[in-house]
Amino acid sequence: MTSQIYISKRCNHCIRLLKELKERPDIQGKIRIISIDEEPYPDYIKNVPTMVNGNKLFNAGEIFQMLEESKKVRQQQQQQHPQQQQHPQQQQHP
């Protein structure tokens, strides 16, 4: 299931969030960004940014906290398996 994040281009928190998401190729394609300035949005969206995942809503603080936690996990994984990051396997051609 793809999460949706509702943003406004006039919101400083949203702009900061967009910049952070742009720097995270590991989560690109997993989140749909919806601008309330340009698209209709459900009436349960009261603040931006808001992430919708299933029937759960997450506010700006929760979104940034999840991003920070996933960044730490990613860094730990890279430290545990540095050879996979630095030396991609070469494909052998028959």
XYZ file of N, CA, C and O in Angstrom, residues 2-69:
272
model
N 0.584 2.170 -0.868
C 1.317 3.423 -0.948
C 0.731 4.429 0.031
O -0.477 4.597 0.099
N 1.593 5.070 0.783
C 1.146 6.137 1.678
C 0.967 7.408 0.866
O 1.591 7.589 -0.175
N 0.109 8.283 1.355
C -0.088 9.578 0.720
C 0.276 10.658 1.719
O -0.069 10.550 2.890
N 0.963 11.669 1.239
C 1.276 12.822 2.075
C 0.651 14.044 1.420
O 0.926 14.346 0.257
N -0.192 14.706 2.182
C -0.840 15.936 1.727
C 0.026 17.104 2.164
O 0.412 17.206 3.334
N 0.336 17.965 1.212
C 1.208 19.114 1.477
C 0.602 20.372 0.865
O -0.311 20.308 0.053
N 1.171 21.506 1.264
C 0.878 22.779 0.610
C 2.211 23.437 0.301
O 3.121 23.446 1.138
N 2.330 23.989 -0.880
C 3.580 24.642 -1.269
C 3.796 25.944 -0.519
O 4.859 26.544 -0.616
N 2.803 26.366 0.238
C 2.922 27.596 1.035
C 3.326 27.310 2.480
O 3.451 28.224 3.281
N 3.533 26.043 2.801
C 3.833 25.626 4.175
C 5.329 25.331 4.318
O 5.874 24.508 3.578
N 5.993 25.975 5.268
C 7.432 25.762 5.463
C 7.754 24.329 5.867
O 8.759 23.771 5.427
N 6.923 23.718 6.704
C 7.153 22.325 7.103
C 7.051 21.395 5.889
O 7.812 20.441 5.760
N 6.098 21.690 5.018
C 5.920 20.872 3.809
C 7.120 21.003 2.879
O 7.583 20.004 2.315
N 7.624 22.202 2.731
C 8.787 22.427 1.873
C 9.994 21.681 2.420
O 10.727 21.020 1.681
N 10.183 21.755 3.740
C 11.273 21.017 4.390
C 11.094 19.513 4.176
O 12.049 18.803 3.875
N 9.871 19.021 4.310
C 9.588 17.612 4.117
C 9.886 17.184 2.682
O 10.502 16.138 2.450
N 9.470 17.987 1.712
C 9.728 17.662 0.312
C 11.224 17.566 0.027
O 11.669 16.671 -0.689
N 12.006 18.479 0.606
C 13.460 18.444 0.416
C 14.042 17.169 1.008
O 14.909 16.531 0.408
N 13.560 16.791 2.186
C 14.069 15.582 2.825
C 13.680 14.338 2.029
O 14.484 13.427 1.841
N 12.454 14.284 1.534
C 12.017 13.137 0.754
C 12.813 13.006 -0.541
O 13.098 11.902 -0.992
N 13.177 14.149 -1.117
C 13.948 14.140 -2.365
C 15.322 13.502 -2.158
O 15.882 12.905 -3.071
N 15.854 13.621 -0.944
C 17.173 13.071 -0.627
C 17.107 11.620 -0.172
O 18.119 11.068 0.256
N 15.942 11.006 -0.235
C 15.757 9.644 0.264
C 15.305 8.707 -0.854
O 14.124 8.387 -0.971
N 16.238 8.259 -1.704
C 15.854 7.372 -2.798
C 15.265 6.053 -2.313
O 14.526 5.392 -3.044
N 15.566 5.673 -1.058
C 15.061 4.405 -0.526
C 13.556 4.412 -0.311
O 12.935 3.351 -0.237
N 12.937 5.594 -0.232
C 11.483 5.632 -0.025
C 10.737 6.255 -1.196
O 9.521 6.321 -1.175
N 11.461 6.672 -2.210
C 10.791 7.234 -3.380
C 9.990 6.144 -4.074
O 10.429 5.004 -4.168
N 8.810 6.491 -4.519
C 7.938 5.521 -5.147
C 7.018 4.832 -4.157
O 6.083 4.151 -4.542
N 7.290 5.001 -2.875
C 6.458 4.390 -1.840
C 5.473 5.393 -1.252
O 4.605 5.025 -0.478
N 5.645 6.652 -1.615
C 4.803 7.722 -1.071
C 4.279 8.567 -2.219
O 5.031 8.963 -3.105
N 2.998 8.845 -2.180
C 2.388 9.732 -3.175
C 2.209 11.096 -2.525
O 1.607 11.212 -1.463
N 2.740 12.119 -3.163
C 2.627 13.486 -2.663
C 1.425 14.146 -3.331
O 1.320 14.147 -4.557
N 0.541 14.708 -2.521
C -0.657 15.374 -3.039
C -0.654 16.810 -2.539
O -0.648 17.061 -1.332
N -0.646 17.746 -3.452
C -0.673 19.160 -3.100
C -2.119 19.621 -2.958
O -2.891 19.562 -3.922
N -2.475 20.089 -1.769
C -3.846 20.561 -1.556
C -4.092 21.870 -2.297
O -5.231 22.299 -2.431
N -3.026 22.494 -2.789
C -3.160 23.724 -3.573
C -3.664 23.424 -4.988
O -4.213 24.295 -5.645
N -3.433 22.180 -5.444
C -3.722 21.844 -6.829
C -4.738 20.721 -7.003
O -5.309 20.590 -8.075
N -4.917 19.891 -5.989
C -5.801 18.738 -6.114
C -6.838 18.732 -4.995
O -6.584 19.242 -3.912
N -7.984 18.129 -5.252
C -8.969 17.984 -4.166
C -8.417 17.042 -3.098
O -7.595 16.173 -3.392
N -8.863 17.240 -1.882
C -8.384 16.410 -0.779
C -9.552 16.101 0.161
O -10.541 16.830 0.196
N -9.448 15.002 0.905
C -10.555 14.611 1.792
C -10.750 15.613 2.926
O -9.804 16.285 3.350
N -11.963 15.683 3.433
C -12.273 16.665 4.483
C -11.629 16.328 5.820
O -11.584 17.166 6.709
N -11.093 15.120 5.978
C -10.416 14.787 7.238
C -8.988 15.320 7.296
O -8.332 15.238 8.324
N -8.498 15.891 6.212
C -7.186 16.546 6.222
C -7.381 17.951 6.763
O -7.957 18.813 6.100
N -6.912 18.163 7.985
C -7.093 19.463 8.656
C -5.802 20.275 8.691
O -5.849 21.488 8.828
N -4.646 19.591 8.640
C -3.340 20.245 8.697
C -2.425 19.614 7.657
O -2.617 18.466 7.270
N -1.443 20.370 7.248
C -0.414 19.827 6.364
C 0.950 20.076 7.003
O 1.104 21.051 7.725
N 1.904 19.192 6.780
C 1.764 17.935 6.077
C 1.042 16.894 6.933
O 1.181 16.875 8.153
N 0.285 16.059 6.270
C -0.361 14.908 6.895
C -0.130 13.703 6.003
O -0.332 13.779 4.799
N 0.311 12.603 6.630
C 0.483 11.362 5.887
C -0.671 10.436 6.218
O -1.063 10.310 7.378
N -1.216 9.818 5.179
C -2.287 8.841 5.339
C -1.729 7.487 4.939
O -1.211 7.321 3.838
N -1.818 6.541 5.861
C -1.379 5.174 5.593
C -2.501 4.264 6.071
O -2.699 4.111 7.273
N -3.250 3.719 5.124
C -4.430 2.933 5.497
C -5.463 3.860 6.109
O -5.853 4.853 5.506
N -5.856 3.565 7.336
C -6.818 4.441 8.019
C -6.155 5.254 9.124
O -6.828 5.782 9.996
N -4.815 5.358 9.087
C -4.084 6.115 10.099
C -3.588 7.433 9.519
O -3.149 7.491 8.374
N -3.643 8.477 10.345
C -3.130 9.793 9.976
C -1.904 10.104 10.821
O -1.874 9.821 12.016
N -0.894 10.700 10.192
C 0.327 11.077 10.880
C 0.585 12.557 10.626
O 0.543 13.015 9.489
N 0.888 13.304 11.707
C 1.150 14.736 11.578
C 2.623 14.978 11.244
O 3.417 14.047 11.142
N 2.984 16.235 11.092
C 4.344 16.605 10.684
C 5.395 16.024 11.619
O 6.385 15.442 11.165
N 5.205 16.167 12.922
C 6.176 15.663 13.887
C 6.381 14.164 13.757
O 7.511 13.668 13.797
N 5.293 13.444 13.577
C 5.382 11.989 13.437
C 6.065 11.598 12.129
O 6.857 10.650 12.095
N 5.784 12.328 11.063
C 6.422 12.042 9.772
C 7.925 12.245 9.868
O 8.709 11.383 9.464
N 8.357 13.383 10.438
C 9.792 13.654 10.551
C 10.466 12.637 11.471
O 11.596 12.211 11.218
N 9.775 12.205 12.522
C 10.332 11.202 13.429
C 10.517 9.862 12.709
O 11.548 9.213 12.846
N 9.537 9.461 11.911
C 9.658 8.212 11.151
C 10.801 8.285 10.140
O 11.535 7.314 9.960
N 10.942 9.436 9.494
C 12.037 9.596 8.537
C 13.390 9.495 9.229
O 14.313 8.864 8.710
N 13.501 10.107 10.396
C 14.756 10.074 11.158
C 15.081 8.647 11.597
O 16.219 8.197 11.473
N 14.078 7.928 12.078
C 14.295 6.546 12.508
C 14.693 5.649 11.338
O 15.596 4.826 11.459
